[in-house]
Every structure is written in structure tokens, then in C-alpha cells.
mmCIF file of C-alpha atoms in Angstrom:
data_model
loop_
_atom_site.group_PDB
_atom_site.id
_atom_site.type_symbol
_atom_site.label_atom_id
_atom_site.label_comp_id
_atom_site.label_asym_id
_atom_site.label_seq_id
_atom_site.Cartn_x
_atom_site.Cartn_y
_atom_site.Cartn_z
ATOM 1 C CA MET A 117 128.244 110.029 158.222
ATOM 2 C CA SER A 118 131.605 108.297 158.093
ATOM 3 C CA LEU A 119 131.995 107.242 154.505
ATOM 4 C CA LEU A 120 134.868 105.117 153.343
ATOM 5 C CA LYS A 121 136.537 107.153 150.637
ATOM 6 C CA PRO A 122 138.518 105.671 147.761
ATOM 7 C CA PHE A 123 141.076 108.372 147.086
ATOM 8 C CA SER A 124 141.630 110.146 150.352
ATOM 9 C CA LYS A 125 145.028 108.568 150.971
ATOM 10 C CA LEU A 126 148.160 107.866 148.992
ATOM 11 C CA PRO A 127 148.597 104.347 147.651
ATOM 12 C CA GLY A 128 151.463 102.147 148.757
ATOM 13 C CA LEU A 129 154.209 100.984 146.424
ATOM 14 C CA ASN A 130 153.368 97.731 144.689
ATOM 15 C CA THR A 131 150.657 97.172 147.264
ATOM 16 C CA ALA A 132 147.023 96.311 146.986
ATOM 17 C CA ASN A 133 144.577 96.597 149.874
ATOM 18 C CA ILE A 134 141.387 94.611 149.867
ATOM 19 C CA LEU A 135 138.503 94.781 152.321
ATOM 20 C CA LEU A 136 136.346 91.679 152.748
ATOM 21 C CA VAL A 137 132.936 92.389 154.273
ATOM 22 C CA GLU A 138 131.013 89.349 155.463
ATOM 23 C CA SER A 139 128.400 89.256 158.197
ATOM 24 C CA GLU A 140 129.162 85.609 159.015
ATOM 25 C CA GLU A 141 132.945 86.160 159.236
ATOM 26 C CA GLN A 142 133.843 82.699 157.937
ATOM 27 C CA PHE A 143 134.765 82.623 154.292
ATOM 28 C CA GLN A 144 136.656 85.882 154.613
ATOM 29 C CA GLN A 145 139.164 84.189 156.880
ATOM 30 C CA SER A 146 140.016 81.360 154.477
ATOM 31 C CA LEU A 147 140.129 83.803 151.566
ATOM 32 C CA ALA A 148 142.461 86.067 153.486
ATOM 33 C CA ASP A 149 144.850 83.192 154.218
ATOM 34 C CA VAL A 150 145.260 82.442 150.532
ATOM 35 C CA LEU A 151 145.236 86.059 149.375
ATOM 36 C CA VAL A 152 148.298 87.012 151.385
ATOM 37 C CA GLU A 153 150.288 84.233 149.711
ATOM 38 C CA GLU A 154 150.462 86.226 146.515
ATOM 39 C CA THR A 155 154.065 87.062 145.718
ATOM 40 C CA SER A 156 154.124 89.511 142.851
ATOM 41 C CA VAL A 157 152.226 92.131 144.825
ATOM 42 C CA THR A 158 151.960 92.885 148.511
ATOM 43 C CA VAL A 159 148.345 92.170 149.372
ATOM 44 C CA ASN A 160 146.932 93.554 152.584
ATOM 45 C CA VAL A 161 143.651 92.031 153.625
ATOM 46 C CA ARG A 162 141.276 93.835 155.966
ATOM 47 C CA LEU A 163 138.295 91.965 157.357
ATOM 48 C CA ALA A 164 135.042 93.458 158.515
ATOM 49 C CA LYS A 165 131.656 92.185 159.549
ATOM 50 C CA SER A 166 129.874 95.208 158.147
ATOM 51 C CA LEU A 167 130.299 98.879 157.422
ATOM 52 C CA PRO A 168 130.853 101.487 158.776
ATOM 53 C CA LEU A 169 134.371 100.678 159.874
ATOM 54 C CA PRO A 170 135.393 101.743 163.352
ATOM 55 C CA MET A 171 136.622 105.350 163.528
ATOM 56 C CA GLU A 172 139.528 104.526 165.791
ATOM 57 C CA ASN A 173 141.455 102.821 162.988
ATOM 58 C CA ASP A 174 140.827 105.557 160.475
ATOM 59 C CA GLU A 175 144.321 107.046 160.642
ATOM 60 C CA SER A 176 146.256 103.813 160.444
ATOM 61 C CA ARG A 177 144.089 102.246 157.798
ATOM 62 C CA PRO A 178 145.592 102.309 154.304
ATOM 63 C CA ARG A 179 143.631 103.266 151.231
ATOM 64 C CA ILE A 180 141.281 100.444 150.320
ATOM 65 C CA ASP A 181 141.492 99.481 146.650
ATOM 66 C CA LEU A 182 138.690 96.949 146.482
ATOM 67 C CA VAL A 183 135.697 96.272 148.719
ATOM 68 C CA VAL A 184 134.239 92.799 148.427
ATOM 69 C CA PHE A 185 130.822 92.006 149.860
ATOM 70 C CA ILE A 186 130.527 88.301 150.610
ATOM 71 C CA ILE A 187 126.909 87.180 150.672
ATOM 72 C CA ASN A 188 125.781 83.743 151.792
ATOM 73 C CA LEU A 189 122.690 82.860 149.807
ATOM 74 C CA THR A 190 121.308 80.578 152.504
ATOM 75 C CA SER A 191 120.962 83.437 154.975
ATOM 76 C CA GLU A 192 118.679 86.437 154.588
ATOM 77 C CA LEU A 193 120.643 88.294 157.249
ATOM 78 C CA SER A 194 123.761 88.106 155.085
ATOM 79 C CA LEU A 195 122.074 89.929 152.231
ATOM 80 C CA GLN A 196 120.461 92.518 154.481
ATOM 81 C CA SER A 197 123.720 93.255 156.247
ATOM 82 C CA ALA A 198 125.487 93.767 152.923
ATOM 83 C CA GLU A 199 122.745 96.069 151.660
ATOM 84 C CA ALA A 200 122.868 98.133 154.836
ATOM 85 C CA SER A 201 126.655 98.456 154.569
ATOM 86 C CA LEU A 202 126.445 99.864 151.067
ATOM 87 C CA LYS A 203 125.312 103.202 152.418
ATOM 88 C CA TYR A 204 128.630 103.732 154.172
ATOM 89 C CA LEU A 205 130.683 103.604 151.016
ATOM 90 C CA ASP A 206 131.546 106.751 149.167
ATOM 91 C CA PRO A 207 129.862 106.636 145.737
ATOM 92 C CA GLY A 208 133.320 106.834 144.182
ATOM 93 C CA TYR A 209 133.848 103.213 145.122
ATOM 94 C CA PHE A 210 131.146 102.035 142.764
ATOM 95 C CA LEU A 211 133.213 103.031 139.764
ATOM 96 C CA GLY A 212 135.135 99.773 139.724
ATOM 97 C CA LYS A 213 136.224 99.315 143.321
ATOM 98 C CA VAL A 214 133.357 97.195 144.603
ATOM 99 C CA CYS A 215 132.696 93.556 143.927
ATOM 100 C CA PHE A 216 130.060 91.099 145.102
ATOM 101 C CA MET A 217 130.883 87.518 145.935
ATOM 102 C CA VAL A 218 128.145 84.971 146.522
ATOM 103 C CA THR A 219 128.461 81.573 148.210
ATOM 104 C CA ASN A 220 126.176 78.512 148.397
ATOM 105 C CA ALA A 221 124.424 79.316 145.157
ATOM 106 C CA ARG A 222 123.860 75.613 144.506
ATOM 107 C CA ASN A 223 122.466 74.926 147.943
ATOM 108 C CA ALA A 224 118.883 73.692 147.878
ATOM 109 C CA SER A 225 117.881 75.890 150.801
ATOM 110 C CA ALA A 226 118.836 79.065 148.995
ATOM 111 C CA PRO A 227 115.660 80.537 147.487
ATOM 112 C CA ALA A 228 115.924 81.646 143.898
ATOM 113 C CA GLU A 229 114.514 85.071 144.726
ATOM 114 C CA ARG A 230 117.497 85.850 146.898
ATOM 115 C CA LEU A 231 119.928 85.223 144.074
ATOM 116 C CA ASP A 232 117.742 87.334 141.821
ATOM 117 C CA ALA A 233 117.790 90.108 144.398
ATOM 118 C CA VAL A 234 121.591 89.969 144.609
ATOM 119 C CA ARG A 235 121.815 89.988 140.821
ATOM 120 C CA LYS A 236 119.544 93.006 140.610
ATOM 121 C CA LEU A 237 121.598 94.759 143.244
ATOM 122 C CA ALA A 238 124.909 94.067 141.497
ATOM 123 C CA ALA A 239 123.463 95.007 138.119
ATOM 124 C CA SER A 240 122.043 98.304 139.347
ATOM 125 C CA LEU A 241 125.401 99.213 140.852
ATOM 126 C CA HIS A 242 127.286 98.040 137.737
ATOM 127 C CA CYS A 243 129.507 95.783 139.808
ATOM 128 C CA PRO A 244 130.843 92.337 138.988
ATOM 129 C CA LEU A 245 129.186 89.376 140.658
ATOM 130 C CA LEU A 246 131.344 86.350 141.436
ATOM 131 C CA PHE A 247 130.166 82.915 142.515
ATOM 132 C CA ALA A 248 132.439 81.073 144.924
ATOM 133 C CA GLU A 249 132.609 77.646 146.446
ATOM 134 C CA ASN A 250 133.858 77.991 149.976
ATOM 135 C CA GLN A 251 133.965 74.411 151.262
ATOM 136 C CA THR A 252 136.996 73.007 149.454
ATOM 137 C CA PRO A 253 140.547 74.377 149.234
ATOM 138 C CA ASP A 254 140.232 74.291 145.459
ATOM 139 C CA GLY A 255 137.150 76.479 145.612
ATOM 140 C CA VAL A 256 138.868 78.948 147.902
ATOM 141 C CA ALA A 257 141.940 79.003 145.653
ATOM 142 C CA SER A 258 139.985 79.763 142.496
ATOM 143 C CA ALA A 259 137.890 82.417 144.248
ATOM 144 C CA THR A 260 141.145 83.996 145.418
ATOM 145 C CA GLU A 261 142.584 84.002 141.921
ATOM 146 C CA ARG A 262 139.589 85.785 140.513
ATOM 147 C CA LEU A 263 139.583 88.331 143.293
ATOM 148 C CA LEU A 264 143.272 88.981 142.757
ATOM 149 C CA THR A 265 142.707 89.699 139.084
ATOM 150 C CA ILE A 266 140.115 92.329 139.901
ATOM 151 C CA LEU A 267 142.133 93.645 142.832
ATOM 152 C CA LYS A 268 145.261 94.216 140.770
ATOM 153 C CA VAL A 269 143.321 96.273 138.288
ATOM 154 C CA ALA A 270 141.501 98.242 140.986
ATOM 155 C CA ALA A 271 144.817 99.033 142.664
ATOM 156 C CA GLY A 272 146.211 100.391 139.424
ATOM 157 C CA LEU A 273 148.895 97.719 139.131
ATOM 158 C CA VAL A 274 147.919 96.585 135.656
ATOM 159 C CA PRO A 275 149.066 98.887 132.874
ATOM 160 C CA ILE A 276 146.373 100.258 130.595
ATOM 161 C CA ALA A 277 143.489 98.729 132.599
ATOM 162 C CA THR A 278 141.649 100.825 135.166
ATOM 163 C CA GLY A 279 138.965 99.731 137.600
ATOM 164 C CA LEU A 280 136.303 101.716 135.793
ATOM 165 C CA TYR A 281 137.230 100.304 132.423
ATOM 166 C CA VAL A 282 137.263 96.710 133.587
ATOM 167 C CA SER A 283 134.096 97.051 135.631
ATOM 168 C CA ASN A 284 132.291 98.224 132.527
ATOM 169 C CA LEU A 285 133.238 94.924 130.965
ATOM 170 C CA THR A 286 132.671 92.628 133.932
ATOM 171 C CA ARG A 287 129.565 94.132 135.426
ATOM 172 C CA CYS A 288 126.686 91.887 136.322
ATOM 173 C CA THR A 289 123.783 92.031 133.913
ATOM 174 C CA LEU A 290 120.282 90.700 134.238
ATOM 175 C CA PRO A 291 118.883 88.410 131.551
ATOM 176 C CA LEU A 292 116.291 90.997 130.602
ATOM 177 C CA ASP A 293 117.742 94.406 131.256
ATOM 178 C CA ILE A 294 114.428 96.177 131.090
ATOM 179 C CA ASP A 295 114.756 97.723 134.515
ATOM 180 C CA GLN A 296 118.220 99.099 133.969
ATOM 181 C CA PRO A 297 118.608 102.863 133.964
ATOM 182 C CA SER A 298 119.625 103.958 130.534
ATOM 183 C CA PHE A 299 122.213 106.536 129.627
ATOM 184 C CA ASP A 300 119.754 108.954 128.100
ATOM 185 C CA MET B 18 154.566 104.059 138.202
ATOM 186 C CA ALA B 19 157.831 102.253 137.590
ATOM 187 C CA ASP B 20 157.870 98.905 139.372
ATOM 188 C CA GLY B 21 160.636 97.812 141.691
ATOM 189 C CA ARG B 22 163.349 96.220 139.654
ATOM 190 C CA ALA B 23 166.287 93.980 140.574
ATOM 191 C CA ALA B 24 168.679 96.907 140.883
ATOM 192 C CA ALA B 25 171.682 94.664 141.401
ATOM 193 C CA GLN B 26 172.038 94.148 137.659
ATOM 194 C CA LEU B 27 171.977 97.794 136.727
ATOM 195 C CA SER B 28 174.885 100.171 136.708
ATOM 196 C CA GLU B 29 174.953 103.111 139.071
ATOM 197 C CA ALA B 30 173.974 105.551 136.379
ATOM 198 C CA ALA B 31 170.937 103.490 135.459
ATOM 199 C CA GLN B 32 169.939 103.046 139.091
ATOM 200 C CA SER B 33 170.091 106.718 139.836
ATOM 201 C CA GLU B 34 168.097 107.521 136.733
ATOM 202 C CA LEU B 35 165.430 105.062 137.767
ATOM 203 C CA LEU B 36 165.275 106.563 141.238
ATOM 204 C CA ASP B 37 164.925 110.027 139.737
ATOM 205 C CA ILE B 38 162.030 108.861 137.566
ATOM 206 C CA CYS B 39 160.384 107.270 140.609
ATOM 207 C CA GLU B 40 160.716 110.441 142.649
ATOM 208 C CA GLU B 41 159.242 112.487 139.823
ATOM 209 C CA GLN B 42 156.278 110.176 139.536
ATOM 210 C CA PHE B 43 155.699 110.161 143.264
ATOM 211 C CA ALA B 44 155.741 113.933 143.422
ATOM 212 C CA GLN B 45 153.193 113.983 140.627
ATOM 213 C CA LEU B 46 151.078 111.501 142.543
ATOM 214 C CA GLU B 47 151.138 113.587 145.697
ATOM 215 C CA LYS B 48 150.137 116.674 143.751
ATOM 216 C CA LEU B 49 147.166 114.899 142.217
ATOM 217 C CA GLN B 50 146.228 113.403 145.558
ATOM 218 C CA ASN B 51 146.081 116.848 147.127
ATOM 219 C CA GLU B 52 143.886 118.098 144.311
ATOM 220 C CA ILE B 53 141.540 115.172 144.840
ATOM 221 C CA ILE B 54 141.261 115.779 148.570
ATOM 222 C CA LEU B 55 140.556 119.448 148.071
ATOM 223 C CA CYS B 56 137.848 118.695 145.536
ATOM 224 C CA GLU B 57 134.309 119.155 146.764
ATOM 225 C CA PRO B 58 133.025 115.765 147.915
ATOM 226 C CA ASP B 59 129.917 114.489 146.191
ATOM 227 C CA PHE B 60 126.659 114.882 148.032
ATOM 228 C CA CYS B 61 125.609 111.479 149.280
ATOM 229 C CA GLU B 62 123.268 110.423 146.549
ATOM 230 C CA ASN B 63 121.548 107.078 146.372
ATOM 231 C CA PRO B 64 124.173 104.544 145.262
ATOM 232 C CA GLN B 65 121.682 103.196 142.754
ATOM 233 C CA GLU B 66 121.791 106.345 140.635
ATOM 234 C CA GLN B 67 125.301 105.793 139.421
ATOM 235 C CA SER B 68 124.802 105.743 135.675
ATOM 236 C CA VAL B 69 125.349 109.428 135.004
ATOM 237 C CA LYS B 70 128.458 109.611 137.139
ATOM 238 C CA ARG B 71 129.783 106.472 135.518
ATOM 239 C CA LEU B 72 129.203 107.885 132.079
ATOM 240 C CA ILE B 73 130.999 111.115 132.916
ATOM 241 C CA ALA B 74 133.911 109.278 134.496
ATOM 242 C CA THR B 75 134.245 106.884 131.560
ATOM 243 C CA GLU B 76 134.191 109.744 129.096
ATOM 244 C CA ALA B 77 136.863 111.584 131.047
ATOM 245 C CA GLU B 78 139.023 108.481 131.094
ATOM 246 C CA LEU B 79 138.490 107.951 127.392
ATOM 247 C CA LYS B 80 139.555 111.525 126.695
ATOM 248 C CA GLN B 81 142.648 111.007 128.815
ATOM 249 C CA TRP B 82 143.627 107.887 126.914
ATOM 250 C CA SER B 83 143.094 109.440 123.534
ATOM 251 C CA THR B 84 145.377 112.365 124.347
ATOM 252 C CA VAL B 85 148.184 110.372 125.911
ATOM 253 C CA GLU B 86 151.153 109.678 123.672
ATOM 254 C CA PRO B 87 153.504 106.733 123.917
ATOM 255 C CA GLN B 88 156.797 107.616 125.517
ATOM 256 C CA LEU B 89 159.953 105.834 126.539
ATOM 257 C CA LEU B 90 160.058 104.480 130.054
ATOM 258 C CA ALA B 91 163.500 106.032 130.499
ATOM 259 C CA GLU B 92 166.308 107.433 128.395
ATOM 260 C CA ASN B 93 168.880 104.996 129.710
ATOM 261 C CA SER B 94 169.246 102.025 127.382
ATOM 262 C CA GLU B 95 170.157 99.644 130.208
ATOM 263 C CA ILE B 96 166.840 100.234 131.874
ATOM 264 C CA LEU B 97 165.019 99.764 128.614
ATOM 265 C CA LEU B 98 166.849 96.536 127.940
ATOM 266 C CA GLU B 99 165.976 95.061 131.323
ATOM 267 C CA ALA B 100 162.379 96.178 131.056
ATOM 268 C CA GLY B 101 162.162 94.754 127.545
ATOM 269 C CA LYS B 102 163.564 91.404 128.636
ATOM 270 C CA GLU B 103 161.067 91.104 131.424
ATOM 271 C CA GLU B 104 158.170 91.910 129.111
ATOM 272 C CA MET B 105 159.360 89.298 126.636
ATOM 273 C CA HIS B 106 159.557 86.629 129.338
ATOM 274 C CA LYS B 107 156.038 87.421 130.488
ATOM 275 C CA LEU B 108 154.749 87.364 126.941
ATOM 276 C CA CYS B 109 156.457 84.049 126.224
ATOM 277 C CA SER B 110 154.984 82.342 129.252
ATOM 278 C CA GLU B 111 151.514 83.678 128.466
ATOM 279 C CA LEU B 112 151.751 82.500 124.875
ATOM 280 C CA GLU B 113 152.913 79.087 126.041
ATOM 281 C CA MET B 114 149.841 78.861 128.206
ATOM 282 C CA VAL B 115 147.607 79.750 125.291
ATOM 283 C CA ALA B 116 149.404 77.258 123.053
ATOM 284 C CA SER B 117 149.022 74.391 125.519
ATOM 285 C CA CYS B 118 145.377 75.276 125.989
ATOM 286 C CA PHE B 119 144.733 75.020 122.276
ATOM 287 C CA GLU B 120 146.703 71.820 121.983
ATOM 288 C CA ALA B 121 144.547 70.261 124.664
ATOM 289 C CA LYS B 122 141.452 71.408 122.806
ATOM 290 C CA ARG B 123 142.715 70.002 119.544
ATOM 291 C CA ASP B 124 143.483 66.636 121.084
ATOM 292 C CA LYS B 125 140.049 66.465 122.605
ATOM 293 C CA LEU B 126 138.457 67.254 119.248
ATOM 294 C CA LYS B 127 140.518 64.549 117.564
ATOM 295 C CA GLU B 128 139.356 62.068 120.131
ATOM 296 C CA THR B 129 135.709 62.860 119.622
ATOM 297 C CA LYS B 130 136.227 62.670 115.874
ATOM 298 C CA GLU B 131 137.712 59.181 116.275
ATOM 299 C CA LEU B 132 134.796 58.074 118.411
ATOM 300 C CA ILE B 133 132.261 59.354 115.914
ATOM 301 C CA LEU B 134 134.025 57.619 113.024
ATOM 302 C CA GLN B 135 134.040 54.373 114.987
ATOM 303 C CA ASP B 136 130.357 54.730 115.643
ATOM 304 C CA ILE B 137 129.524 55.285 112.005
ATOM 305 C CA LYS B 138 131.654 52.342 110.874
ATOM 306 C CA GLU B 139 129.850 50.050 113.258
ATOM 307 C CA LYS B 140 126.504 51.278 112.047
ATOM 308 C CA ILE B 141 127.474 50.674 108.427
ATOM 309 C CA GLN B 142 128.622 47.177 109.295
ATOM 310 C CA LYS B 143 125.316 46.414 110.989
ATOM 311 C CA MET B 144 123.374 47.682 108.014
ATOM 312 C CA LYS B 145 125.418 45.538 105.659
ATOM 313 C CA VAL B 146 124.726 42.435 107.713
ATOM 314 C CA TYR B 147 121.033 43.286 107.796
ATOM 315 C CA GLN B 148 120.907 43.751 104.068
ATOM 316 C CA GLU B 149 122.639 40.405 103.530
ATOM 317 C CA ARG B 150 120.009 38.665 105.611
ATOM 318 C CA LEU B 151 117.185 40.375 103.783
ATOM 319 C CA MET B 152 118.592 39.308 100.434
ATOM 320 C CA GLU B 153 118.992 35.766 101.646
ATOM 321 C CA SER B 154 115.415 35.655 102.862
ATOM 322 C CA LEU B 155 114.194 37.063 99.582
ATOM 323 C CA ALA B 156 116.133 34.484 97.604
ATOM 324 C CA TYR B 157 114.827 31.715 99.804
ATOM 325 C CA ILE B 158 111.205 32.780 99.462
ATOM 326 C CA LEU B 159 111.423 33.241 95.735
ATOM 327 C CA GLU B 160 113.115 29.901 95.313
ATOM 328 C CA LYS B 161 110.386 28.211 97.243
ATOM 329 C CA HIS B 162 107.385 29.933 95.729
ATOM 330 C CA VAL B 163 108.461 31.286 92.378
ATOM 331 C CA PRO B 164 110.981 28.898 90.859
ATOM 332 C CA LEU B 165 112.030 28.888 87.213
ATOM 333 C CA PRO B 166 109.282 27.724 84.961
ATOM 334 C CA GLN B 167 109.870 24.122 83.864
ATOM 335 C CA GLU B 168 109.209 22.901 80.397
ATOM 336 C CA ASP B 169 106.900 20.093 81.170
ATOM 337 C CA SER B 170 105.121 20.735 84.429
ATOM 338 C CA SER B 171 103.337 23.979 85.101
ATOM 339 C CA THR B 172 104.839 24.828 88.484
ATOM 340 C CA ASN B 173 103.853 28.485 88.018
ATOM 341 C CA LYS B 174 101.453 29.131 90.825
ATOM 342 C CA LYS B 175 99.716 31.861 88.889
ATOM 343 C CA LYS B 176 98.613 29.157 86.466
ATOM 344 C CA LYS B 177 98.783 31.271 83.413
ATOM 345 C CA ASN B 178 97.820 29.513 80.236
ATOM 346 C CA VAL B 179 100.921 30.285 78.379
ATOM 347 C CA PRO B 180 102.125 28.086 75.532
ATOM 348 C CA HIS B 181 105.223 26.331 76.689
ATOM 349 C CA GLU B 182 107.706 27.654 74.237
ATOM 350 C CA ILE B 183 110.356 27.859 76.830
ATOM 351 C CA HIS B 184 113.700 26.847 75.584
ATOM 352 C CA GLU B 185 115.650 29.921 76.246
ATOM 353 C CA ASN B 186 117.897 30.600 79.164
ATOM 354 C CA LEU B 187 115.210 32.039 81.325
ATOM 355 C CA ILE B 188 116.334 33.778 84.411
ATOM 356 C CA SER B 189 114.545 33.377 87.697
ATOM 357 C CA LEU B 190 112.428 36.115 89.260
ATOM 358 C CA ASN B 191 115.152 36.504 91.819
ATOM 359 C CA GLU B 192 117.625 37.329 89.112
ATOM 360 C CA ILE B 193 115.218 39.711 87.399
ATOM 361 C CA LEU B 194 114.761 41.565 90.653
ATOM 362 C CA GLU B 195 118.488 41.617 91.233
ATOM 363 C CA ILE B 196 119.120 43.087 87.804
ATOM 364 C CA LEU B 197 116.503 45.772 88.361
ATOM 365 C CA MET B 198 117.838 46.611 91.818
ATOM 366 C CA ASN B 199 121.442 46.803 90.735
ATOM 367 C CA LYS B 200 120.652 49.009 87.775
ATOM 368 C CA ALA B 201 118.618 51.368 89.919
ATOM 369 C CA LEU B 202 121.341 51.676 92.561
ATOM 370 C CA ASN B 203 124.404 51.801 90.341
ATOM 371 C CA THR B 204 123.110 54.173 87.677
ATOM 372 C CA PRO B 205 120.331 56.162 89.257
ATOM 373 C CA HIS B 206 120.275 58.527 86.308
ATOM 374 C CA ASP B 207 119.314 55.625 84.022
ATOM 375 C CA PRO B 208 117.550 52.884 85.954
ATOM 376 C CA TYR B 209 116.035 51.295 82.885
ATOM 377 C CA VAL B 210 116.784 47.695 81.983
ATOM 378 C CA ALA B 211 116.155 46.406 78.479
ATOM 379 C CA ILE B 212 113.937 43.372 78.422
ATOM 380 C CA ASP B 213 115.091 40.473 76.340
ATOM 381 C CA ASP B 214 114.095 36.897 75.854
ATOM 382 C CA THR B 215 115.578 35.780 79.083
ATOM 383 C CA PHE B 216 112.813 37.589 80.927
ATOM 384 C CA TRP B 217 109.810 35.310 81.119
ATOM 385 C CA PRO B 218 106.861 37.549 80.120
ATOM 386 C CA PRO B 219 104.469 36.401 82.862
ATOM 387 C CA TYR B 220 107.003 37.478 85.449
ATOM 388 C CA VAL B 221 107.293 40.821 83.782
ATOM 389 C CA GLU B 222 103.540 41.171 83.753
ATOM 390 C CA MET B 223 103.391 40.230 87.421
ATOM 391 C CA LEU B 224 105.937 42.867 88.349
ATOM 392 C CA LEU B 225 104.095 45.476 86.304
ATOM 393 C CA ARG B 226 100.706 44.575 87.702
ATOM 394 C CA TYR B 227 101.837 44.882 91.314
ATOM 395 C CA GLY B 228 103.588 48.140 90.682
ATOM 396 C CA ILE B 229 107.019 46.750 91.489
ATOM 397 C CA ALA B 230 108.304 47.783 88.094
ATOM 398 C CA VAL B 231 107.167 50.239 85.453
ATOM 399 C CA ARG B 232 107.784 50.482 81.758
ATOM 400 C CA HIS B 233 109.698 53.259 80.110
ATOM 401 C CA HIS B 234 107.163 55.785 78.896
ATOM 402 C CA GLU B 235 108.447 55.689 75.335
ATOM 403 C CA ASN B 236 109.952 52.271 74.990
ATOM 404 C CA ASN B 237 107.927 49.265 76.037
ATOM 405 C CA PHE B 238 110.946 47.055 76.144
ATOM 406 C CA LYS B 239 112.548 48.935 78.945
ATOM 407 C CA LEU B 240 111.730 48.378 82.553
ATOM 408 C CA ARG B 241 112.716 49.950 85.829
ATOM 409 C CA LEU B 242 112.210 49.322 89.507
ATOM 410 C CA GLU B 243 109.541 51.429 91.131
ATOM 411 C CA THR B 244 109.265 52.524 94.719
ATOM 412 C CA PHE B 245 106.391 50.412 95.918
ATOM 413 C CA PHE B 246 104.670 49.750 99.202
#
């Protein structure tokens, strides 16, 4: 099974690599355009429809610092594709190098159960859950900013803060955490 | 990992020291990387069962942080100076942001305070006007139906058979009520008014009978306004 591994390659200098996984391949494009405009750090954006990533690029691909799953709440396929892709990530990624981003949360055609399912998923994996508005440039810009904050930490570019540390603080929680596994 | 710095401002000695530090760090990184790769990979467990691994990893990190000691970035004072300056700039701009944020908040709060004060002032004004009108109506009604008792004609609608020994400066019912009201509002700790000859006894009786006023429990010549319905 070709797992994507978090630490199998050396990091680049002052570089952060982000992988955007979206089955609809729309929002990831506009996000990518804004992400690369960041000046203080060299941001490399890789786009994918789903995991696993093609083997041919394995050698040339840099080490991925953050994997973002973009889920469109109006499409069941989007959620299923993301869930299926999770299996192809090395478990080491879930210690602060994975993030979920959800779009169309306010859309009337998005059933509430789907959002609940995404929340449960993010909470069980202890990953942050971001809500983004993908129709306006402002929405894209603010989503980018938030991603960059998490990305910089995951890439080790922020002193003192590590991905694990921050993800413990920003993880998604459910209103009633009865189902959460406890640390007993 | 030392970040890339504008080397143009540093002397050669400082530059070479920085490069040496960078090389050292990179060598360290490569060593660690090799160790990681050689480590036995985890068996592919269900990604949902992360809690234990997370706990172990967090504890390891915590241990690492608690053992680390602060050390100088470099021995060269030039490098330290440049690094310090940059940190100060960053800190200043961040603090400015925080300051402007709080100023905006403060201004907004002031505004809402102003609005609320305005509101309350208007309400008080309205109440004052209302009270004026009530008092006017009261005066009008009393004047019409309960005027001052005259010496000769018995205009008292209650038709009490009282001997007409009225030569004093009797005050009207309106005035009696006003005195009682003012005393009750101005000195709530002592709302009692002493009755004297200017109070026409039938009026006093009327007020007592309808529960508008009550006597002082010890002194029958003192009267106060009562809450009545």
C-alpha cells in the first residue's frame, strides 16, 4: 500500500509544501493561486483529486508538510472521496499535519447530518476543521490566510510551535464529546 | 534552523559564522532524518485509533521542551544585533496591531454608551411630561369637584353637617395631596405630615376613609400618604 509518509524526505529551506485534496478540483485551484503569493515563505502547492498519489511522481515530490481535505457539503461524493483517501496517509500525518476544510456550510441543500459526519470525522482524528467561503475573493483570501497559519507551523517555520502542539489546541471537538476515545 | 538573512549588512566574519552554524544544523537534520527512515514503520492501524499515539508523541515533545535550555543563536555580536533588531520590528508591528484593535473596540463601546445615555434621557423626558399632564388633570378634577369649602354655601358634595367655623386659611384638597406626596417623595424615611388647622377635617376624614392616607400609629395628628389602589 503506497502510503504518503510525513518524514521520509528532507525539508527544503524556508519552504512549506501543502497538498490540497478535493474531489471536485475547483476550490483548490483558487486557493493555490493565492497561496503562492505568500512572500515570507516559499509555498509549494500540490493539487490532487484523491489519494493515493501517482507513484510516478514519488521521487520528484517534496516532503508534504500539510494535507488539506476540501469537502463540499452539498455533495455526498466529496465526503466519501475524502474518507476513502484517508487510508492512504501514513498515521504520522494525523499528528498535526492534516486539516479539513469545508465549503458551502450555509447552503440550504447541505443536509445537517453531513456536517455532523464531517465534524465527527475531524474530531475522531483530532484535526482542525475550517469553514471556508469559496465564491468571493475575500472568502478565498481569508481561507488562505488561515491555511497559511497552520501550514507554517506544520512545516516547522514557527519557533516554539510544532504541528502536534498546535493541533492539540485547534482540534475539532463535538458539542457533547461522549463518543470520544479517552486517554485512559 | 537559522533563517536566511540579508547577508549584505554583515561583515565577512559574521557571514562565515552564520554559514558554519547553518551547515552544522543541516548535518544534524540529515542525521535525524536517517534515523527516522531507518525506524520501523508503524503497522497500518485504523486512523481512528490515534489517541494513544498522540499521547505518547505529546509526552515525548513535552519532555524534549522541558530539557532544552536557552542558548545564544550565535557567538558573534553582529549576528545577534541583526537578529534582535528584526525581532523588535516584528514585535512592534504586532503590538501596533493589537493596540489599534483595542482602540477600535473602545471607540465602539463609547458609541454604544452614548446611544444608551441618549435613550435614557429621552425616556426620562417623556416620563416628566407624562407626570406633568397627570398632575394637571388631577388639579383640574379636584378644582371642579372638590373646591375649597366656602363659608356660606355648602358646596361640599359629601354634605357633611359640619358647623361652619371656617375662617382659617384652609388649603384645598389638591394642596393637601401635594403636601403629602412631596413629603413622601422627598423624605421617604419620614413621610409623616403634621396636621394643623389649615387641613379641613372632613377632607382628612375622607382621605383616611378611602385609604389614601393613614395616621401615625402613635400620634393622631400626623398623617402620611399610603399606597392605595
